[in-house]
Amino acid sequence: DAGVTQSPTHLIKTRGQQVTLRCSPISGHKSVSWYQQVLGQGPQFIFQYYEKEERGRGNFPDRFSARQFPNYSSELNVNALLLGDSALYLCASSLVGKNIQYFGAGTRLSVL
Amino acid sequence: AQSVTQLGSHVSVSEGALVLLRCNYSSSVPPYLFWYVQYPNQGLQLLLKYTSAATLVKGINGFEAEFKKSETSFHLTKPSAHMSDAAEYFCAVIPNSGGYQKVTFGTGTKLQVIP
């Protein structure tokens, strides 16, 4: 079975632009979470979605938004990019109500 | 709020030596605890988890961790380090209180294995 897949793997943007990152969960997993990992730090929780609704949100500005589709895939959108948004963005999926999350390889975003 | 503290951002061991990576959590109720490993330019891979069953948890690649409530610790060990163990290790916690599954990660420990 395929694991969590994320696209693209790498992305270069300039300040002020907008970006969309995509995530496909493991088959059967209906919960998707997003994390930001700045170089040298642990991942920071951004959002959790299941059943297409936002179930949790971390301490991130409104420039960050996400959605989940009927097939349980998800997109993370970041508007008005700042240099500080440069990071590895990780998606994780899990079975609803289960506490083990499985991570994708991430999307490396560089903001110039 | 839940938090985890990993002591030592960098740990070096010789090949074949004991690996000990430290993790302490802060919570009034024992949470669910995890260790993840991250190889360069890769995502996170689950090593092992504690979910209130056995206090000694065995994971993949010969790693194990022991949950000690009295010390609020969940240290990761491996009896004999291998070169392939060189990676960054993250301790993580999910509150055992229902609700959404926000995972809180520690700051990570980079393990260097010296030949």
Coordinates of N, CA and C in Angstrom, one line a residue:
Chain A
D1 N 0.8 -1.2 0.0 CA 0.0 0.0 0.0 C 0.9 1.3 0.0
A2 N 0.4 2.3 -0.7 CA 1.2 3.5 -0.8 C 1.0 4.2 0.6
G3 N 2.1 4.9 0.9 CA 2.1 5.7 2.2 C 1.5 7.1 1.9
V4 N 1.7 8.0 2.8 CA 1.3 9.4 2.6 C 2.1 10.0 1.5
T5 N 1.5 10.6 0.5 CA 2.2 11.2 -0.6 C 2.0 12.7 -0.6
Q6 N 3.0 13.4 -0.9 CA 2.9 14.9 -0.9 C 3.5 15.4 -2.2
S7 N 2.9 16.5 -2.7 CA 3.5 17.1 -3.9 C 3.3 18.6 -3.8
P8 N 4.2 19.4 -4.4 CA 5.5 18.9 -5.0 C 6.5 18.6 -3.8
T9 N 7.7 18.0 -4.2 CA 8.7 17.7 -3.2 C 9.5 19.0 -2.9
H10 N 9.7 19.8 -3.8 CA 10.4 21.1 -3.6 C 9.7 22.2 -4.3
L11 N 9.8 23.4 -3.7 CA 9.1 24.6 -4.3 C 9.9 25.8 -3.9
I12 N 10.0 26.7 -4.9 CA 10.7 28.0 -4.6 C 9.7 29.1 -5.0
K13 N 9.5 30.0 -4.1 CA 8.6 31.1 -4.3 C 9.2 32.4 -3.8
T14 N 8.7 33.5 -4.2 CA 9.2 34.8 -3.7 C 8.2 35.4 -2.7
R15 N 8.7 36.3 -1.9 CA 7.8 37.0 -0.9 C 6.6 37.5 -1.5
G16 N 5.5 37.4 -0.8 CA 4.2 37.9 -1.3 C 3.4 37.0 -2.1
Q17 N 4.0 35.9 -2.7 CA 3.3 35.0 -3.5 C 2.5 34.0 -2.6
Q18 N 1.7 33.2 -3.3 CA 0.8 32.3 -2.7 C 1.3 30.9 -3.1
V19 N 1.1 29.9 -2.2 CA 1.5 28.5 -2.5 C 0.4 27.5 -2.1
T20 N 0.3 26.4 -2.8 CA -0.6 25.4 -2.5 C 0.2 24.0 -2.4
L21 N 0.1 23.4 -1.3 CA 0.7 22.1 -1.1 C -0.4 21.0 -1.0
R22 N 0.0 19.8 -1.6 CA -1.0 18.8 -1.6 C -0.6 17.5 -0.9
C23 N -1.6 16.8 -0.4 CA -1.3 15.6 0.4 C -2.4 14.6 0.1
S24 N -2.0 13.3 -0.1 CA -2.9 12.2 -0.3 C -2.6 11.2 0.9
P25 N -3.6 11.0 1.7 CA -3.4 10.1 2.9 C -3.3 8.6 2.5
I26 N -2.9 7.8 3.4 CA -2.9 6.4 3.3 C -4.4 5.9 3.0
S27 N -4.5 5.0 2.1 CA -5.9 4.5 1.8 C -6.6 4.0 3.1
G28 N -7.8 4.6 3.3 CA -8.6 4.2 4.5 C -8.4 5.2 5.6
H29 N -7.4 6.1 5.6 CA -7.2 7.1 6.6 C -8.1 8.3 6.2
K30 N -8.9 8.8 7.2 CA -9.8 9.9 6.9 C -9.3 11.2 7.6
S31 N -8.3 11.1 8.4 CA -7.8 12.2 9.1 C -6.4 12.7 8.6
V32 N -6.3 14.0 8.3 CA -5.1 14.5 7.8 C -4.6 15.7 8.7
S33 N -3.3 15.7 9.0 CA -2.8 16.8 9.8 C -1.6 17.4 9.0
W34 N -1.4 18.7 9.2 CA -0.3 19.4 8.6 C 0.6 20.0 9.7
Y35 N 1.9 19.9 9.4 CA 3.0 20.4 10.3 C 4.0 21.2 9.5
Q36 N 4.5 22.2 10.2 CA 5.7 23.0 9.6 C 6.9 22.7 10.4
Q37 N 8.0 22.3 9.7 CA 9.3 22.1 10.4 C 10.3 23.0 9.8
V38 N 10.6 24.0 10.6 CA 11.7 24.9 10.3 C 13.0 24.2 10.6
L39 N 14.0 24.6 9.8 CA 15.3 23.9 9.9 C 15.9 24.0 11.3
G40 N 16.2 22.8 11.8 CA 16.8 22.7 13.1 C 15.8 22.6 14.3
Q41 N 14.5 22.6 13.9 CA 13.5 22.5 15.0 C 12.6 21.3 14.8
G42 N 11.8 21.0 15.8 CA 10.8 19.9 15.6 C 9.6 20.4 14.8
P43 N 8.8 19.5 14.3 CA 7.6 19.9 13.6 C 6.6 20.7 14.5
Q44 N 5.9 21.7 13.9 CA 4.9 22.4 14.7 C 3.6 22.2 14.0
F45 N 2.6 21.9 14.8 CA 1.2 21.5 14.3 C 0.5 22.8 13.7
I46 N 0.0 22.6 12.5 CA -0.7 23.7 11.9 C -2.3 23.4 11.9
F47 N -2.7 22.3 11.3 CA -4.1 21.9 11.2 C -4.3 20.4 11.3
Q48 N -5.5 20.1 11.7 CA -6.0 18.7 11.6 C -7.4 18.8 10.9
Y49 N -7.6 17.9 10.0 CA -8.9 17.8 9.3 C -9.4 16.4 9.3
Y50 N -10.6 16.1 9.6 CA -11.3 14.9 9.2 C -12.7 15.1 8.9
E51 N -13.3 14.3 8.1 CA -14.6 14.5 7.6 C -14.8 15.9 7.0
K52 N -13.7 16.3 6.3 CA -13.7 17.6 5.6 C -13.9 18.8 6.5
E53 N -13.8 18.7 7.8 CA -13.9 19.8 8.7 C -12.6 20.0 9.5
E54 N -12.3 21.3 9.7 CA -11.2 21.6 10.6 C -11.5 21.2 12.0
R55 N -10.6 20.3 12.6 CA -10.8 19.8 13.9 C -9.8 20.4 14.9
G56 N -8.8 21.0 14.4 CA -7.8 21.6 15.3 C -6.9 22.6 14.5
R57 N -6.4 23.6 15.2 CA -5.6 24.6 14.6 C -4.5 25.0 15.5
G58 N -3.3 25.0 15.0 CA -2.1 25.5 15.8 C -2.0 27.0 15.8
N59 N -1.0 27.5 16.3 CA -0.8 28.9 16.5 C -0.1 29.5 15.2
F60 N -0.9 29.5 14.1 CA -0.4 30.1 12.9 C -1.4 31.2 12.4
P61 N -0.9 32.2 11.7 CA -1.7 33.3 11.2 C -2.7 32.8 10.2
D62 N -3.7 33.7 9.9 CA -4.8 33.4 9.0 C -4.3 33.3 7.6
R63 N -3.0 33.6 7.3 CA -2.5 33.4 6.0 C -2.4 31.9 5.6
F64 N -2.4 31.1 6.6 CA -2.4 29.6 6.5 C -3.9 29.1 6.5
S65 N -4.2 28.4 5.5 CA -5.5 27.7 5.4 C -5.4 26.4 4.8
A66 N -6.4 25.6 5.0 CA -6.4 24.2 4.4 C -7.8 23.8 4.1
R67 N -7.9 22.7 3.4 CA -9.2 22.1 3.2 C -8.9 20.6 2.9
Q68 N -10.0 19.8 3.1 CA -10.0 18.4 2.8 C -11.1 18.1 1.8
F69 N -10.8 17.2 0.9 CA -11.7 16.9 -0.2 C -12.5 15.6 0.2
P70 N -13.5 15.3 -0.6 CA -14.3 14.1 -0.3 C -13.5 12.8 -0.4
N71 N -12.4 12.8 -1.1 CA -11.5 11.6 -1.2 C -10.5 11.6 0.0
Y72 N -10.6 12.6 0.9 CA -9.8 12.7 2.1 C -8.4 13.3 1.8
S73 N -8.1 13.6 0.6 CA -6.9 14.3 0.3 C -7.0 15.7 0.8
S74 N -5.9 16.4 0.9 CA -5.9 17.7 1.5 C -5.0 18.7 0.8
E75 N -5.3 20.0 0.9 CA -4.4 21.0 0.4 C -4.1 22.0 1.6
L76 N -2.9 22.5 1.6 CA -2.5 23.5 2.5 C -2.2 24.8 1.7
N77 N -2.8 25.9 2.0 CA -2.5 27.1 1.3 C -1.9 28.1 2.2
V78 N -0.9 28.8 1.6 CA -0.2 29.9 2.4 C -0.2 31.1 1.5
N79 N -0.8 32.2 2.0 CA -0.9 33.4 1.2 C 0.2 34.4 1.7
A80 N 0.5 35.4 0.8 CA 1.4 36.5 1.2 C 2.7 35.9 1.9
L81 N 3.4 35.1 1.2 CA 4.5 34.4 1.8 C 5.6 35.3 2.3
L82 N 6.1 34.9 3.5 CA 7.2 35.6 4.1 C 8.4 34.7 4.1
L83 N 9.6 35.4 4.3 CA 10.8 34.6 4.3 C 10.8 33.5 5.4
G84 N 10.1 33.8 6.5 CA 10.0 32.9 7.6 C 9.1 31.7 7.3
D85 N 8.4 31.7 6.2 CA 7.6 30.5 5.9 C 8.5 29.4 5.2
S86 N 9.7 29.7 5.0 CA 10.6 28.7 4.4 C 10.7 27.6 5.4
A87 N 10.4 26.4 5.0 CA 10.4 25.2 5.9 C 10.0 24.0 5.1
L88 N 10.1 22.8 5.9 CA 9.6 21.6 5.4 C 8.2 21.4 5.9
Y89 N 7.2 21.2 5.0 CA 5.8 21.1 5.4 C 5.5 19.6 5.3
L90 N 5.1 19.1 6.4 CA 4.8 17.7 6.5 C 3.3 17.4 6.7
C91 N 2.8 16.4 6.0 CA 1.4 16.0 6.1 C 1.5 14.6 6.8
A92 N 0.5 14.4 7.6 CA 0.4 13.1 8.3 C -1.1 12.6 8.2
S93 N -1.3 11.3 8.1 CA -2.6 10.8 8.1 C -2.8 9.8 9.2
S94 N -4.0 9.6 9.6 CA -4.3 8.6 10.6 C -5.8 8.1 10.5
L95 N -6.1 7.0 11.1 CA -7.4 6.6 11.2 C -8.1 7.5 12.2
V96 N -9.4 7.8 12.0 CA -10.1 8.7 12.9 C -10.2 8.0 14.3
G97 N -9.8 8.7 15.3 CA -9.9 8.2 16.7 C -8.6 7.4 17.1
K98 N -7.7 7.2 16.1 CA -6.5 6.5 16.5 C -5.4 7.5 16.6
N99 N -4.4 7.2 17.5 CA -3.4 8.3 17.8 C -2.1 8.1 17.1
I100 N -2.0 7.2 16.2 CA -0.8 7.1 15.4 C -0.9 7.8 14.1
Q101 N 0.0 8.7 13.9 CA 0.1 9.4 12.6 C 1.2 9.0 11.8
Y102 N 1.0 8.9 10.5 CA 2.0 8.4 9.5 C 2.3 9.6 8.6
F103 N 3.6 9.9 8.5 CA 4.0 11.1 7.8 C 4.5 10.8 6.4
G104 N 4.2 11.8 5.5 CA 4.8 11.9 4.2 C 6.2 12.4 4.3
A105 N 6.9 12.4 3.1 CA 8.2 12.9 3.0 C 8.3 14.4 3.1
G106 N 7.2 15.1 2.9 CA 7.2 16.5 3.0 C 7.4 17.3 1.7
T107 N 7.1 18.6 1.8 CA 7.4 19.5 0.7 C 8.3 20.6 1.3
R108 N 9.5 20.7 0.6 CA 10.4 21.7 1.0 C 10.1 23.0 0.3
L109 N 9.7 24.1 1.1 CA 9.3 25.4 0.5 C 10.5 26.3 0.8
S110 N 10.9 27.0 -0.2 CA 11.9 28.1 0.0 C 11.3 29.4 -0.5
V111 N 11.3 30.4 0.4 CA 10.8 31.7 0.0 C 12.0 32.6 -0.1
L112 N 12.1 33.2 -1.3 CA 13.2 34.1 -1.6 C 12.8 35.6 -1.5
Chain B
A1 N -0.8 22.8 29.0 CA -0.5 22.4 27.7 C 0.6 21.3 27.7
Q2 N 0.4 20.3 26.8 CA 1.4 19.3 26.8 C 2.7 19.8 26.2
S3 N 3.8 19.2 26.7 CA 5.1 19.6 26.2 C 6.1 18.4 26.4
V4 N 7.1 18.4 25.6 CA 8.2 17.4 25.7 C 9.5 18.1 25.7
T5 N 10.4 17.6 26.5 CA 11.8 18.2 26.5 C 12.8 17.1 26.2
Q6 N 13.6 17.3 25.2 CA 14.6 16.4 24.8 C 16.0 17.0 25.2
L7 N 16.6 16.3 26.1 CA 17.9 16.8 26.6 C 19.0 16.4 25.7
G8 N 19.8 17.4 25.2 CA 20.9 17.1 24.3 C 20.4 17.2 22.9
S9 N 20.8 18.3 22.2 CA 20.4 18.4 20.8 C 21.3 17.6 19.9
H10 N 22.5 17.2 20.4 CA 23.4 16.4 19.7 C 24.0 15.3 20.6
V11 N 24.0 14.1 20.1 CA 24.5 13.0 20.9 C 25.5 12.2 20.0
S12 N 26.7 11.9 20.5 CA 27.6 11.1 19.7 C 27.9 9.8 20.4
V13 N 27.9 8.7 19.7 CA 28.2 7.4 20.3 C 29.1 6.7 19.3
S14 N 29.9 5.8 19.8 CA 30.7 4.9 19.0 C 29.9 3.8 18.5
E15 N 30.2 3.3 17.3 CA 29.5 2.1 16.8 C 29.6 1.0 17.7
G16 N 28.5 0.3 18.1 CA 28.5 -0.8 19.0 C 28.2 -0.3 20.4
A17 N 28.2 0.9 20.7 CA 27.9 1.4 22.1 C 26.4 1.6 22.3
L18 N 26.1 1.8 23.6 CA 24.7 2.0 23.9 C 24.2 3.4 23.5
V19 N 23.0 3.4 22.9 CA 22.4 4.7 22.6 C 21.3 5.0 23.7
L20 N 21.4 6.2 24.2 CA 20.4 6.7 25.1 C 20.0 8.1 24.7
L21 N 18.8 8.3 24.3 CA 18.2 9.6 24.0 C 17.1 9.9 25.0
R22 N 17.2 11.1 25.6 CA 16.3 11.4 26.7 C 15.1 12.2 26.3
C23 N 14.0 11.9 27.0 CA 12.8 12.7 26.7 C 12.0 12.7 28.0
N24 N 11.6 13.9 28.4 CA 10.7 14.1 29.5 C 9.4 14.9 29.1
Y25 N 8.3 14.5 29.6 CA 7.1 15.1 29.2 C 6.5 15.9 30.4
S26 N 5.6 16.8 30.1 CA 4.9 17.5 31.2 C 3.4 17.3 31.0
S27 N 2.8 16.7 31.9 CA 1.4 16.4 31.8 C 0.9 15.9 33.1
S28 N -0.3 16.3 33.6 CA -0.8 15.7 34.8 C -1.4 14.3 34.6
V29 N -1.8 14.1 33.4 CA -2.3 12.8 33.0 C -1.4 12.2 32.0
P30 N -0.9 10.9 32.2 CA 0.0 10.3 31.3 C -0.5 10.4 29.9
P31 N 0.2 11.0 29.0 CA -0.2 11.1 27.6 C 0.2 9.9 26.8
Y32 N -0.1 9.9 25.5 CA 0.4 9.0 24.6 C 1.8 9.5 24.1
L33 N 2.8 8.7 24.1 CA 4.1 9.1 23.8 C 4.7 8.3 22.6
F34 N 5.5 9.0 21.8 CA 6.0 8.4 20.6 C 7.5 8.9 20.4
W35 N 8.2 8.0 19.7 CA 9.5 8.4 19.2 C 9.4 8.2 17.6
Y36 N 9.9 9.3 17.0 CA 10.0 9.3 15.5 C 11.5 9.5 15.1
V37 N 11.8 8.9 14.0 CA 13.2 9.2 13.4 C 13.0 9.8 12.1
Q38 N 14.0 10.8 11.8 CA 14.0 11.5 10.6 C 15.4 11.4 10.0
Y39 N 15.5 10.8 8.8 CA 16.7 10.8 8.1 C 16.8 12.0 7.2
P40 N 18.0 12.4 6.8 CA 18.1 13.7 6.0 C 17.2 13.7 4.8
N41 N 16.5 14.8 4.7 CA 15.7 15.1 3.5 C 14.5 14.1 3.4
Q42 N 14.1 13.6 4.6 CA 13.0 12.6 4.6 C 11.9 13.1 5.6
G43 N 10.8 12.4 5.5 CA 9.8 12.7 6.5 C 10.1 11.9 7.8
L44 N 9.1 11.8 8.7 CA 9.2 11.2 10.0 C 8.7 9.7 9.9
Q45 N 9.5 8.8 10.5 CA 9.1 7.4 10.6 C 8.9 7.1 12.1
L46 N 7.8 6.4 12.3 CA 7.5 6.0 13.7 C 8.4 4.9 14.1
L47 N 9.1 5.1 15.3 CA 9.9 4.1 15.8 C 9.1 3.2 16.8
L48 N 8.4 3.9 17.7 CA 7.6 3.1 18.7 C 6.7 4.1 19.4
K49 N 5.7 3.5 20.1 CA 4.7 4.3 20.8 C 4.3 3.7 22.2
Y50 N 4.0 4.6 23.1 CA 3.4 4.1 24.4 C 2.0 4.6 24.4
T51 N 1.1 3.7 24.7 CA -0.3 4.0 24.7 C -1.0 3.4 25.9
S52 N -0.3 3.4 27.1 CA -0.8 3.0 28.4 C -0.9 1.5 28.6
A53 N -0.3 0.7 27.7 CA -0.2 -0.7 27.9 C 1.1 -1.0 28.7
A54 N 2.0 -1.8 28.1 CA 3.2 -2.1 28.7 C 4.1 -0.9 28.8
T55 N 4.8 -0.8 30.0 CA 5.7 0.4 30.1 C 7.0 0.3 29.4
L56 N 7.4 -0.9 29.1 CA 8.6 -1.1 28.2 C 8.1 -1.4 26.8
V57 N 8.4 -0.5 25.9 CA 7.9 -0.6 24.5 C 9.1 -0.9 23.6
K58 N 8.9 -1.9 22.8 CA 9.9 -2.3 21.8 C 9.4 -1.7 20.4
G59 N 10.4 -1.2 19.7 CA 10.1 -0.6 18.4 C 10.9 -1.3 17.3
I60 N 11.0 -0.6 16.2 CA 11.7 -1.1 15.1 C 13.2 -0.9 15.2
N61 N 14.0 -1.6 14.4 CA 15.4 -1.4 14.3 C 16.1 -1.6 15.7
G62 N 15.6 -2.3 16.6 CA 16.2 -2.7 17.9 C 16.1 -1.6 18.9
F63 N 15.3 -0.6 18.7 CA 15.1 0.5 19.7 C 14.0 0.0 20.7
E64 N 14.1 0.6 21.9 CA 13.0 0.4 22.9 C 13.0 1.6 23.8
A65 N 11.9 1.8 24.5 CA 11.8 2.9 25.4 C 11.0 2.5 26.6
E66 N 11.3 3.1 27.7 CA 10.6 2.7 28.9 C 9.8 4.0 29.5
F67 N 8.5 3.8 29.7 CA 7.7 4.8 30.3 C 7.8 4.8 31.8
K68 N 8.3 5.9 32.4 CA 8.4 6.0 33.9 C 7.6 7.2 34.3
K69 N 6.4 6.8 34.9 CA 5.5 7.9 35.3 C 6.1 8.7 36.4
S70 N 6.8 8.1 37.4 CA 7.4 8.8 38.5 C 8.4 9.8 38.1
E71 N 9.0 9.6 36.9 CA 10.1 10.5 36.4 C 9.6 11.3 35.2
T72 N 8.3 11.1 34.8 CA 7.7 11.7 33.6 C 8.7 11.6 32.5
S73 N 9.2 10.4 32.3 CA 10.3 10.2 31.2 C 9.9 9.1 30.3
F74 N 10.5 9.2 29.1 CA 10.2 8.2 28.1 C 11.5 8.1 27.2
H75 N 12.6 7.7 27.8 CA 13.9 7.7 27.2 C 14.0 6.5 26.1
L76 N 14.7 6.8 25.1 CA 14.9 5.8 24.0 C 16.3 5.2 24.1
T77 N 16.3 3.9 24.0 CA 17.6 3.2 24.1 C 17.8 2.2 23.0
K78 N 19.0 1.9 22.7 CA 19.4 0.8 21.8 C 20.7 0.2 22.3
P79 N 20.8 -1.1 22.5 CA 22.0 -1.6 23.2 C 23.3 -1.4 22.4
S80 N 23.2 -1.4 21.0 CA 24.4 -1.4 20.2 C 24.1 -0.5 19.0
A81 N 24.8 0.6 18.9 CA 24.6 1.5 17.8 C 25.2 1.0 16.5
H82 N 24.4 1.3 15.4 CA 24.9 1.0 14.1 C 25.0 2.2 13.3
M83 N 25.9 2.2 12.3 CA 26.1 3.5 11.5 C 24.8 4.0 10.9
S84 N 23.9 3.0 10.6 CA 22.6 3.4 9.9 C 21.7 4.1 10.9
D85 N 22.0 4.1 12.2 CA 21.2 4.8 13.2 C 21.4 6.3 13.2
A86 N 22.4 6.8 12.5 CA 22.7 8.2 12.4 C 21.5 8.9 11.8
A87 N 20.8 9.8 12.6 CA 19.6 10.5 12.1 C 19.2 11.4 13.2
E88 N 18.1 12.1 13.0 CA 17.5 12.9 14.1 C 16.3 12.2 14.6
Y89 N 16.2 12.3 16.0 CA 15.1 11.6 16.7 C 14.3 12.6 17.4
F90 N 13.0 12.4 17.3 CA 12.0 13.3 17.9 C 11.1 12.5 18.9
C91 N 11.0 13.0 20.1 CA 10.0 12.6 21.0 C 8.7 13.4 20.8
A92 N 7.6 12.7 20.9 CA 6.3 13.5 20.7 C 5.3 13.0 21.6
V93 N 4.2 13.8 21.8 CA 3.2 13.5 22.8 C 1.8 13.9 22.2
I94 N 0.8 13.1 22.5 CA -0.6 13.4 22.2 C -1.3 13.3 23.5
P95 N -2.1 14.3 23.9 CA -2.8 14.3 25.2 C -3.8 13.1 25.2
N96 N -3.9 12.5 26.4 CA -4.8 11.3 26.6 C -6.1 11.9 27.1
S97 N -6.7 12.8 26.4 CA -7.9 13.4 26.9 C -8.9 13.6 25.8
G98 N -8.8 12.8 24.7 CA -9.8 12.9 23.6 C -9.5 14.1 22.8
G99 N -10.5 14.4 22.0 CA -10.3 15.6 21.1 C -9.4 15.3 19.9
Y100 N -9.0 16.4 19.3 CA -8.2 16.2 18.1 C -6.8 15.8 18.4
Q101 N -6.2 15.2 17.5 CA -4.9 14.6 17.8 C -3.7 15.5 17.5
K102 N -3.6 16.6 18.2 CA -2.5 17.5 18.0 C -1.2 16.8 18.6
V103 N -0.2 16.6 17.7 CA 1.0 16.0 18.2 C 2.0 17.2 18.5
T104 N 2.5 17.1 19.7 CA 3.5 18.1 20.1 C 4.9 17.4 20.1
F105 N 5.8 18.0 19.3 CA 7.1 17.4 19.2 C 8.2 18.1 20.1
G106 N 9.2 17.3 20.5 CA 10.3 17.9 21.1 C 11.2 18.6 20.0
T107 N 12.3 19.2 20.4 CA 13.2 19.9 19.5 C 14.1 19.0 18.8
G108 N 14.1 17.7 19.1 CA 14.9 16.8 18.4 C 16.3 16.6 18.9
T109 N 16.9 15.4 18.7 CA 18.2 15.0 19.1 C 18.9 14.4 17.9
K110 N 20.0 15.0 17.4 CA 20.7 14.4 16.3 C 21.7 13.4 16.8
L111 N 21.6 12.2 16.3 CA 22.5 11.1 16.8 C 23.6 11.0 15.7
Q112 N 24.9 11.0 16.2 CA 26.0 10.8 15.4 C 26.6 9.5 15.8
V113 N 26.9 8.6 14.9 CA 27.6 7.3 15.2 C 29.0 7.3 14.6
I114 N 29.9 7.2 15.5 CA 31.3 7.2 15.1 C 31.9 5.8 14.9
P115 N 32.5 5.6 13.7 CA 33.0 4.3 13.4 C 34.2 3.9 14.3

